Amino acid sequence: MKDLSVSVIGSWQITSDKKWLSVALEQLINNAVKYTKTGSVAITLDHSIDISDTGIGILAEDIPRIFEHGFTGFNGRKYQKSTGLGLYLTQDILKKLAFDIHISSQIEKGTTVHVSKHIPVL
């Protein structure tokens, strides 16, 4: 059993493909819960979606590769059974839906995922 609180704060109305956006967000939320044993997962909506957790964090050297097909990183190999497909597929879905994704993390402090609507540069 986990000692975990989850909060959802704010709102953001966006037009997108409900099914595929839900698949991408479900993957991100599942990762936050999977890698957080105690503490919290916070979902903040305000012209973007931020999913922050107080979990184990991601090694700095793994962050540049986390969206690569088949890359599991240290945490995926040590703590969980990981295929290295979740974040790869999530980024692919978000790109097709015209969203950007950025992940920042610190070991033993947690991870924040930022998803925002892609704004093309003219």
mmCIF file of N, CA and C in Angstrom:
data_model
loop_
_atom_site.group_PDB
_atom_site.id
_atom_site.type_symbol
_atom_site.label_atom_id
_atom_site.label_comp_id
_atom_site.label_asym_id
_atom_site.label_seq_id
_atom_site.Cartn_x
_atom_site.Cartn_y
_atom_site.Cartn_z
ATOM 1 N N MET A 1 0.837 -1.176 0.000
ATOM 2 C CA MET A 1 0.000 0.000 0.000
ATOM 3 C C MET A 1 0.884 1.242 0.000
ATOM 4 N N LYS A 2 0.399 2.286 -0.672
ATOM 5 C CA LYS A 2 1.138 3.539 -0.759
ATOM 6 C C LYS A 2 0.507 4.587 0.137
ATOM 7 N N ASP A 3 1.346 5.453 0.666
ATOM 8 C CA ASP A 3 0.880 6.614 1.421
ATOM 9 C C ASP A 3 1.005 7.810 0.479
ATOM 10 N N LEU A 4 -0.027 8.005 -0.337
ATOM 11 C CA LEU A 4 0.067 8.933 -1.449
ATOM 12 C C LEU A 4 -1.197 9.779 -1.546
ATOM 13 N N SER A 5 -1.020 11.086 -1.682
ATOM 14 C CA SER A 5 -2.165 11.958 -1.931
ATOM 15 C C SER A 5 -2.094 12.450 -3.367
ATOM 16 N N VAL A 6 -3.266 12.646 -3.959
ATOM 17 C CA VAL A 6 -3.351 13.138 -5.326
ATOM 18 C C VAL A 6 -4.266 14.352 -5.325
ATOM 19 N N SER A 7 -3.806 15.430 -5.987
ATOM 20 C CA SER A 7 -4.637 16.626 -6.073
ATOM 21 C C SER A 7 -4.697 17.108 -7.518
ATOM 22 N N VAL A 8 -5.836 17.676 -7.864
ATOM 23 C CA VAL A 8 -6.028 18.295 -9.177
ATOM 24 C C VAL A 8 -6.472 19.725 -8.915
ATOM 25 N N ILE A 9 -5.703 20.662 -9.479
ATOM 26 C CA ILE A 9 -5.939 22.086 -9.210
ATOM 27 C C ILE A 9 -6.086 22.814 -10.535
ATOM 28 N N GLY A 10 -7.090 23.680 -10.626
ATOM 29 C CA GLY A 10 -7.258 24.535 -11.789
ATOM 30 C C GLY A 10 -8.101 23.914 -12.880
ATOM 31 N N SER A 11 -8.090 24.574 -14.029
ATOM 32 C CA SER A 11 -8.821 24.070 -15.186
ATOM 33 C C SER A 11 -8.152 24.593 -16.452
ATOM 34 N N TRP A 12 -8.377 23.859 -17.521
ATOM 35 C CA TRP A 12 -7.848 24.249 -18.821
ATOM 36 C C TRP A 12 -8.739 23.621 -19.864
ATOM 37 N N GLN A 13 -9.373 24.449 -20.648
ATOM 38 C CA GLN A 13 -10.235 23.940 -21.706
ATOM 39 C C GLN A 13 -9.444 23.969 -23.007
ATOM 40 N N ILE A 14 -9.358 22.824 -23.626
ATOM 41 C CA ILE A 14 -8.562 22.677 -24.841
ATOM 42 C C ILE A 14 -9.331 21.792 -25.818
ATOM 43 N N THR A 15 -9.196 22.068 -27.085
ATOM 44 C CA THR A 15 -9.804 21.236 -28.108
ATOM 45 C C THR A 15 -8.735 20.293 -28.647
ATOM 46 N N SER A 16 -9.011 19.000 -28.537
ATOM 47 C CA SER A 16 -8.056 18.002 -28.996
ATOM 48 C C SER A 16 -8.793 16.675 -29.163
ATOM 49 N N ASP A 17 -8.068 15.647 -29.540
ATOM 50 C CA ASP A 17 -8.630 14.316 -29.645
ATOM 51 C C ASP A 17 -8.692 13.725 -28.237
ATOM 52 N N LYS A 18 -9.901 13.571 -27.720
ATOM 53 C CA LYS A 18 -10.103 13.136 -26.338
ATOM 54 C C LYS A 18 -9.453 11.781 -26.050
ATOM 55 N N LYS A 19 -9.642 10.839 -26.951
ATOM 56 C CA LYS A 19 -9.133 9.487 -26.730
ATOM 57 C C LYS A 19 -7.612 9.481 -26.626
ATOM 58 N N TRP A 20 -6.923 10.079 -27.605
ATOM 59 C CA TRP A 20 -5.466 10.007 -27.630
ATOM 60 C C TRP A 20 -4.813 10.890 -26.589
ATOM 61 N N LEU A 21 -5.410 12.048 -26.315
ATOM 62 C CA LEU A 21 -4.869 12.888 -25.245
ATOM 63 C C LEU A 21 -5.017 12.171 -23.904
ATOM 64 N N SER A 22 -6.127 11.466 -23.716
ATOM 65 C CA SER A 22 -6.330 10.696 -22.482
ATOM 66 C C SER A 22 -5.287 9.586 -22.339
ATOM 67 N N VAL A 23 -4.953 8.910 -23.429
ATOM 68 C CA VAL A 23 -3.933 7.857 -23.394
ATOM 69 C C VAL A 23 -2.602 8.441 -22.933
ATOM 70 N N ALA A 24 -2.213 9.573 -23.506
ATOM 71 C CA ALA A 24 -0.932 10.203 -23.155
ATOM 72 C C ALA A 24 -0.914 10.644 -21.696
ATOM 73 N N LEU A 25 -1.974 11.298 -21.247
ATOM 74 C CA LEU A 25 -2.017 11.782 -19.861
ATOM 75 C C LEU A 25 -2.086 10.622 -18.868
ATOM 76 N N GLU A 26 -2.787 9.561 -19.226
ATOM 77 C CA GLU A 26 -2.849 8.387 -18.352
ATOM 78 C C GLU A 26 -1.457 7.799 -18.137
ATOM 79 N N GLN A 27 -0.662 7.727 -19.191
ATOM 80 C CA GLN A 27 0.699 7.208 -19.067
ATOM 81 C C GLN A 27 1.522 8.073 -18.110
ATOM 82 N N LEU A 28 1.405 9.389 -18.244
ATOM 83 C CA LEU A 28 2.174 10.297 -17.395
ATOM 84 C C LEU A 28 1.741 10.205 -15.933
ATOM 85 N N ILE A 29 0.447 10.124 -15.697
ATOM 86 C CA ILE A 29 -0.059 10.013 -14.325
ATOM 87 C C ILE A 29 0.318 8.658 -13.734
ATOM 88 N N ASN A 30 0.201 7.593 -14.530
ATOM 89 C CA ASN A 30 0.594 6.264 -14.042
ATOM 90 C C ASN A 30 2.066 6.242 -13.641
ATOM 91 N N ASN A 31 2.939 6.869 -14.441
ATOM 92 C CA ASN A 31 4.363 6.928 -14.084
ATOM 93 C C ASN A 31 4.566 7.674 -12.776
ATOM 94 N N ALA A 32 3.867 8.786 -12.605
ATOM 95 C CA ALA A 32 4.005 9.564 -11.364
ATOM 96 C C ALA A 32 3.626 8.714 -10.159
ATOM 97 N N VAL A 33 2.531 7.982 -10.255
ATOM 98 C CA VAL A 33 2.081 7.130 -9.149
ATOM 99 C C VAL A 33 3.026 5.944 -8.963
ATOM 100 N N LYS A 34 3.463 5.328 -10.060
ATOM 101 C CA LYS A 34 4.320 4.148 -9.989
ATOM 102 C C LYS A 34 5.638 4.444 -9.274
ATOM 103 N N TYR A 35 6.213 5.606 -9.520
ATOM 104 C CA TYR A 35 7.534 5.917 -8.964
ATOM 105 C C TYR A 35 7.474 6.782 -7.704
ATOM 106 N N THR A 36 6.279 6.917 -7.107
ATOM 107 C CA THR A 36 6.122 7.669 -5.864
ATOM 108 C C THR A 36 5.503 6.749 -4.815
ATOM 109 N N LYS A 37 6.286 6.396 -3.794
ATOM 110 C CA LYS A 37 5.772 5.502 -2.748
ATOM 111 C C LYS A 37 5.046 6.268 -1.657
ATOM 112 N N THR A 38 5.594 7.409 -1.269
ATOM 113 C CA THR A 38 4.945 8.266 -0.281
ATOM 114 C C THR A 38 5.042 9.702 -0.766
ATOM 115 N N GLY A 39 4.123 10.520 -0.298
ATOM 116 C CA GLY A 39 4.147 11.919 -0.699
ATOM 117 C C GLY A 39 2.928 12.257 -1.524
ATOM 118 N N SER A 40 3.176 12.882 -2.694
ATOM 119 C CA SER A 40 2.027 13.377 -3.439
ATOM 120 C C SER A 40 2.268 13.396 -4.942
ATOM 121 N N VAL A 41 1.151 13.413 -5.635
ATOM 122 C CA VAL A 41 1.109 13.684 -7.067
ATOM 123 C C VAL A 41 0.138 14.845 -7.226
ATOM 124 N N ALA A 42 0.595 15.911 -7.858
ATOM 125 C CA ALA A 42 -0.240 17.094 -8.069
ATOM 126 C C ALA A 42 -0.386 17.335 -9.565
ATOM 127 N N ILE A 43 -1.621 17.515 -9.992
ATOM 128 C CA ILE A 43 -1.918 17.828 -11.389
ATOM 129 C C ILE A 43 -2.456 19.255 -11.407
ATOM 130 N N THR A 44 -1.739 20.135 -12.087
ATOM 131 C CA THR A 44 -2.118 21.541 -12.147
ATOM 132 C C THR A 44 -2.465 21.899 -13.583
ATOM 133 N N LEU A 45 -3.639 22.497 -13.745
ATOM 134 C CA LEU A 45 -4.131 22.891 -15.062
ATOM 135 C C LEU A 45 -4.249 24.409 -15.107
ATOM 136 N N ASP A 46 -3.506 25.038 -16.019
ATOM 137 C CA ASP A 46 -3.563 26.499 -16.177
ATOM 138 C C ASP A 46 -2.877 26.859 -17.488
ATOM 139 N N HIS A 47 -3.582 26.746 -18.595
ATOM 140 C CA HIS A 47 -3.037 26.955 -19.943
ATOM 141 C C HIS A 47 -1.944 25.938 -20.270
ATOM 142 N N SER A 48 -1.825 24.922 -19.461
ATOM 143 C CA SER A 48 -0.912 23.799 -19.649
ATOM 144 C C SER A 48 -1.292 22.750 -18.614
ATOM 145 N N ILE A 49 -0.613 21.626 -18.662
ATOM 146 C CA ILE A 49 -0.819 20.572 -17.670
ATOM 147 C C ILE A 49 0.532 20.280 -17.048
ATOM 148 N N ASP A 50 0.617 20.407 -15.733
ATOM 149 C CA ASP A 50 1.818 20.042 -14.994
ATOM 150 C C ASP A 50 1.473 18.894 -14.070
ATOM 151 N N ILE A 51 2.244 17.829 -14.167
ATOM 152 C CA ILE A 51 2.074 16.673 -13.292
ATOM 153 C C ILE A 51 3.359 16.566 -12.475
ATOM 154 N N SER A 52 3.253 16.836 -11.188
ATOM 155 C CA SER A 52 4.421 16.841 -10.302
ATOM 156 C C SER A 52 4.267 15.767 -9.249
ATOM 157 N N ASP A 53 5.373 15.098 -8.945
ATOM 158 C CA ASP A 53 5.339 14.084 -7.900
ATOM 159 C C ASP A 53 6.517 14.270 -6.958
ATOM 160 N N THR A 54 6.456 13.586 -5.836
ATOM 161 C CA THR A 54 7.538 13.605 -4.854
ATOM 162 C C THR A 54 8.244 12.249 -4.838
ATOM 163 N N GLY A 55 8.340 11.650 -6.008
ATOM 164 C CA GLY A 55 8.880 10.309 -6.137
ATOM 165 C C GLY A 55 10.388 10.238 -6.162
ATOM 166 N N ILE A 56 10.890 9.132 -6.701
ATOM 167 C CA ILE A 56 12.320 8.838 -6.649
ATOM 168 C C ILE A 56 13.150 9.698 -7.585
ATOM 169 N N GLY A 57 12.516 10.334 -8.561
ATOM 170 C CA GLY A 57 13.249 11.186 -9.497
ATOM 171 C C GLY A 57 13.927 10.391 -10.596
ATOM 172 N N ILE A 58 14.459 11.112 -11.562
ATOM 173 C CA ILE A 58 15.124 10.517 -12.717
ATOM 174 C C ILE A 58 16.564 11.012 -12.736
ATOM 175 N N LEU A 59 17.507 10.111 -12.969
ATOM 176 C CA LEU A 59 18.908 10.504 -13.050
ATOM 177 C C LEU A 59 19.101 11.548 -14.146
ATOM 178 N N ALA A 60 19.919 12.553 -13.878
ATOM 179 C CA ALA A 60 20.161 13.625 -14.841
ATOM 180 C C ALA A 60 20.652 13.077 -16.176
ATOM 181 N N GLU A 61 21.487 12.053 -16.134
ATOM 182 C CA GLU A 61 22.019 11.510 -17.386
ATOM 183 C C GLU A 61 20.980 10.715 -18.178
ATOM 184 N N ASP A 62 19.868 10.332 -17.545
ATOM 185 C CA ASP A 62 18.807 9.614 -18.250
ATOM 186 C C ASP A 62 17.814 10.557 -18.932
ATOM 187 N N ILE A 63 17.660 11.758 -18.423
ATOM 188 C CA ILE A 63 16.631 12.673 -18.937
ATOM 189 C C ILE A 63 16.743 12.923 -20.444
ATOM 190 N N PRO A 64 17.922 13.154 -21.013
ATOM 191 C CA PRO A 64 17.968 13.390 -22.465
ATOM 192 C C PRO A 64 17.484 12.206 -23.305
ATOM 193 N N ARG A 65 17.418 11.012 -22.721
ATOM 194 C CA ARG A 65 17.061 9.817 -23.493
ATOM 195 C C ARG A 65 15.685 9.241 -23.159
ATOM 196 N N ILE A 66 14.946 9.831 -22.241
ATOM 197 C CA ILE A 66 13.720 9.191 -21.752
ATOM 198 C C ILE A 66 12.629 9.022 -22.807
ATOM 199 N N PHE A 67 12.699 9.779 -23.898
ATOM 200 C CA PHE A 67 11.689 9.633 -24.947
ATOM 201 C C PHE A 67 12.142 8.715 -26.077
ATOM 202 N N GLU A 68 13.316 8.100 -25.948
ATOM 203 C CA GLU A 68 13.815 7.188 -26.977
ATOM 204 C C GLU A 68 13.088 5.844 -26.912
ATOM 205 N N HIS A 69 12.818 5.283 -28.078
ATOM 206 C CA HIS A 69 12.161 3.987 -28.179
ATOM 207 C C HIS A 69 12.991 2.915 -27.465
ATOM 208 N N GLY A 70 12.397 2.233 -26.495
ATOM 209 C CA GLY A 70 13.057 1.135 -25.794
ATOM 210 C C GLY A 70 13.969 1.537 -24.652
ATOM 211 N N PHE A 71 14.137 2.841 -24.397
ATOM 212 C CA PHE A 71 15.029 3.263 -23.309
ATOM 213 C C PHE A 71 14.310 3.146 -21.972
ATOM 214 N N THR A 72 14.892 2.399 -21.038
ATOM 215 C CA THR A 72 14.260 2.219 -19.733
ATOM 216 C C THR A 72 14.928 3.033 -18.636
ATOM 217 N N GLY A 73 16.184 3.397 -18.805
ATOM 218 C CA GLY A 73 16.869 4.174 -17.778
ATOM 219 C C GLY A 73 17.127 3.359 -16.527
ATOM 220 N N PHE A 74 17.810 3.961 -15.604
ATOM 221 C CA PHE A 74 18.176 3.307 -14.353
ATOM 222 C C PHE A 74 16.943 2.881 -13.559
ATOM 223 N N ASN A 75 15.981 3.793 -13.397
ATOM 224 C CA ASN A 75 14.795 3.487 -12.594
ATOM 225 C C ASN A 75 13.982 2.342 -13.184
ATOM 226 N N GLY A 76 13.824 2.331 -14.479
ATOM 227 C CA GLY A 76 13.058 1.269 -15.130
ATOM 228 C C GLY A 76 13.687 -0.093 -14.950
ATOM 229 N N ARG A 77 15.002 -0.130 -14.920
ATOM 230 C CA ARG A 77 15.701 -1.408 -14.749
ATOM 231 C C ARG A 77 15.736 -1.830 -13.284
ATOM 232 N N LYS A 78 15.911 -0.879 -12.374
ATOM 233 C CA LYS A 78 16.091 -1.226 -10.960
ATOM 234 C C LYS A 78 14.776 -1.424 -10.220
ATOM 235 N N TYR A 79 13.814 -0.536 -10.432
ATOM 236 C CA TYR A 79 12.622 -0.523 -9.587
ATOM 237 C C TYR A 79 11.383 -1.160 -10.203
ATOM 238 N N GLN A 80 11.250 -1.120 -11.490
ATOM 239 C CA GLN A 80 10.004 -1.552 -12.111
ATOM 240 C C GLN A 80 10.297 -2.371 -13.363
ATOM 241 N N LYS A 81 9.325 -3.159 -13.752
ATOM 242 C CA LYS A 81 9.410 -3.793 -15.058
ATOM 243 C C LYS A 81 9.003 -2.732 -16.067
ATOM 244 N N SER A 82 9.912 -2.375 -16.933
ATOM 245 C CA SER A 82 9.679 -1.284 -17.864
ATOM 246 C C SER A 82 10.013 -1.721 -19.280
ATOM 247 N N THR A 83 9.200 -1.297 -20.241
ATOM 248 C CA THR A 83 9.434 -1.651 -21.633
ATOM 249 C C THR A 83 10.177 -0.561 -22.392
ATOM 250 N N GLY A 84 10.188 0.645 -21.854
ATOM 251 C CA GLY A 84 10.791 1.754 -22.583
ATOM 252 C C GLY A 84 9.900 2.257 -23.708
ATOM 253 N N LEU A 85 8.621 1.925 -23.655
ATOM 254 C CA LEU A 85 7.695 2.359 -24.698
ATOM 255 C C LEU A 85 6.743 3.461 -24.241
ATOM 256 N N GLY A 86 6.478 3.555 -22.948
ATOM 257 C CA GLY A 86 5.470 4.490 -22.442
ATOM 258 C C GLY A 86 5.738 5.940 -22.801
ATOM 259 N N LEU A 87 6.901 6.461 -22.437
ATOM 260 C CA LEU A 87 7.201 7.865 -22.724
ATOM 261 C C LEU A 87 7.453 8.091 -24.206
ATOM 262 N N TYR A 88 7.993 7.099 -24.885
ATOM 263 C CA TYR A 88 8.193 7.193 -26.334
ATOM 264 C C TYR A 88 6.839 7.396 -27.024
ATOM 265 N N LEU A 89 5.860 6.534 -26.709
ATOM 266 C CA LEU A 89 4.534 6.633 -27.318
ATOM 267 C C LEU A 89 3.815 7.905 -26.880
ATOM 268 N N THR A 90 3.984 8.290 -25.616
ATOM 269 C CA THR A 90 3.353 9.506 -25.117
ATOM 270 C C THR A 90 3.837 10.723 -25.888
ATOM 271 N N GLN A 91 5.142 10.841 -26.081
ATOM 272 C CA GLN A 91 5.671 11.985 -26.829
ATOM 273 C C GLN A 91 5.171 11.955 -28.275
ATOM 274 N N ASP A 92 5.129 10.777 -28.874
ATOM 275 C CA ASP A 92 4.650 10.651 -30.250
ATOM 276 C C ASP A 92 3.196 11.107 -30.365
ATOM 277 N N ILE A 93 2.359 10.660 -29.456
ATOM 278 C CA ILE A 93 0.948 11.070 -29.443
ATOM 279 C C ILE A 93 0.838 12.579 -29.275
ATOM 280 N N LEU A 94 1.556 13.128 -28.292
ATOM 281 C CA LEU A 94 1.470 14.560 -28.024
ATOM 282 C C LEU A 94 1.946 15.384 -29.220
ATOM 283 N N LYS A 95 3.007 14.952 -29.885
ATOM 284 C CA LYS A 95 3.473 15.661 -31.087
ATOM 285 C C LYS A 95 2.386 15.686 -32.155
ATOM 286 N N LYS A 96 1.733 14.541 -32.367
ATOM 287 C CA LYS A 96 0.683 14.458 -33.384
ATOM 288 C C LYS A 96 -0.519 15.326 -33.028
ATOM 289 N N LEU A 97 -0.723 15.562 -31.746
ATOM 290 C CA LEU A 97 -1.825 16.410 -31.292
ATOM 291 C C LEU A 97 -1.398 17.870 -31.120
ATOM 292 N N ALA A 98 -0.162 18.184 -31.503
ATOM 293 C CA ALA A 98 0.396 19.544 -31.435
ATOM 294 C C ALA A 98 0.600 20.028 -29.996
ATOM 295 N N PHE A 99 1.138 19.118 -29.163
ATOM 296 C CA PHE A 99 1.520 19.482 -27.804
ATOM 297 C C PHE A 99 3.029 19.304 -27.657
ATOM 298 N N ASP A 100 3.613 20.080 -26.760
ATOM 299 C CA ASP A 100 5.011 19.925 -26.375
ATOM 300 C C ASP A 100 5.054 19.282 -24.996
ATOM 301 N N ILE A 101 6.105 18.521 -24.725
ATOM 302 C CA ILE A 101 6.294 17.911 -23.411
ATOM 303 C C ILE A 101 7.719 18.161 -22.947
ATOM 304 N N HIS A 102 7.836 18.511 -21.682
ATOM 305 C CA HIS A 102 9.147 18.742 -21.076
ATOM 306 C C HIS A 102 9.142 18.085 -19.694
ATOM 307 N N ILE A 103 10.236 17.412 -19.346
ATOM 308 C CA ILE A 103 10.338 16.758 -18.041
ATOM 309 C C ILE A 103 11.569 17.263 -17.315
ATOM 310 N N SER A 104 11.365 17.649 -16.053
ATOM 311 C CA SER A 104 12.484 18.009 -15.179
ATOM 312 C C SER A 104 12.388 17.144 -13.933
ATOM 313 N N SER A 105 13.545 16.837 -13.347
ATOM 314 C CA SER A 105 13.539 15.907 -12.227
ATOM 315 C C SER A 105 14.785 16.063 -11.375
ATOM 316 N N GLN A 106 14.644 15.717 -10.107
ATOM 317 C CA GLN A 106 15.769 15.639 -9.185
ATOM 318 C C GLN A 106 15.624 14.345 -8.390
ATOM 319 N N ILE A 107 16.736 13.630 -8.266
ATOM 320 C CA ILE A 107 16.733 12.382 -7.511
ATOM 321 C C ILE A 107 16.268 12.644 -6.076
ATOM 322 N N GLU A 108 15.384 11.767 -5.592
ATOM 323 C CA GLU A 108 14.820 11.803 -4.234
ATOM 324 C C GLU A 108 13.974 13.045 -3.941
ATOM 325 N N LYS A 109 13.713 13.878 -4.951
ATOM 326 C CA LYS A 109 12.852 15.057 -4.754
ATOM 327 C C LYS A 109 11.610 14.990 -5.618
ATOM 328 N N GLY A 110 11.724 14.333 -6.776
ATOM 329 C CA GLY A 110 10.547 14.184 -7.608
ATOM 330 C C GLY A 110 10.741 14.649 -9.032
ATOM 331 N N THR A 111 9.643 14.568 -9.778
ATOM 332 C CA THR A 111 9.633 14.847 -11.206
ATOM 333 C C THR A 111 8.445 15.730 -11.539
ATOM 334 N N THR A 112 8.648 16.637 -12.502
ATOM 335 C CA THR A 112 7.557 17.451 -13.029
ATOM 336 C C THR A 112 7.515 17.284 -14.536
ATOM 337 N N VAL A 113 6.322 16.992 -15.043
ATOM 338 C CA VAL A 113 6.077 16.888 -16.478
ATOM 339 C C VAL A 113 5.224 18.081 -16.864
ATOM 340 N N HIS A 114 5.661 18.805 -17.877
ATOM 341 C CA HIS A 114 4.948 19.988 -18.364
ATOM 342 C C HIS A 114 4.476 19.716 -19.784
ATOM 343 N N VAL A 115 3.157 19.775 -20.001
ATOM 344 C CA VAL A 115 2.560 19.567 -21.314
ATOM 345 C C VAL A 115 1.841 20.851 -21.703
ATOM 346 N N SER A 116 2.191 21.379 -22.867
ATOM 347 C CA SER A 116 1.572 22.626 -23.327
ATOM 348 C C SER A 116 1.247 22.531 -24.810
ATOM 349 N N LYS A 117 0.313 23.352 -25.224
ATOM 350 C CA LYS A 117 -0.071 23.374 -26.643
ATOM 351 C C LYS A 117 1.096 23.966 -27.433
ATOM 352 N N HIS A 118 1.465 23.300 -28.513
ATOM 353 C CA HIS A 118 2.572 23.775 -29.353
ATOM 354 C C HIS A 118 2.148 25.052 -30.075
ATOM 355 N N ILE A 119 2.987 26.064 -29.965
ATOM 356 C CA ILE A 119 2.726 27.322 -30.654
ATOM 357 C C ILE A 119 3.758 27.453 -31.771
ATOM 358 N N PRO A 120 3.322 27.347 -33.024
ATOM 359 C CA PRO A 120 4.286 27.414 -34.119
ATOM 360 C C PRO A 120 4.961 28.787 -34.189
ATOM 361 N N VAL A 121 6.221 28.780 -34.577
ATOM 362 C CA VAL A 121 6.971 30.016 -34.752
ATOM 363 C C VAL A 121 6.766 30.463 -36.199
ATOM 364 N N LEU A 122 6.351 31.689 -36.362
ATOM 365 C CA LEU A 122 6.118 32.199 -37.724
ATOM 366 C C LEU A 122 7.347 32.828 -38.310
#
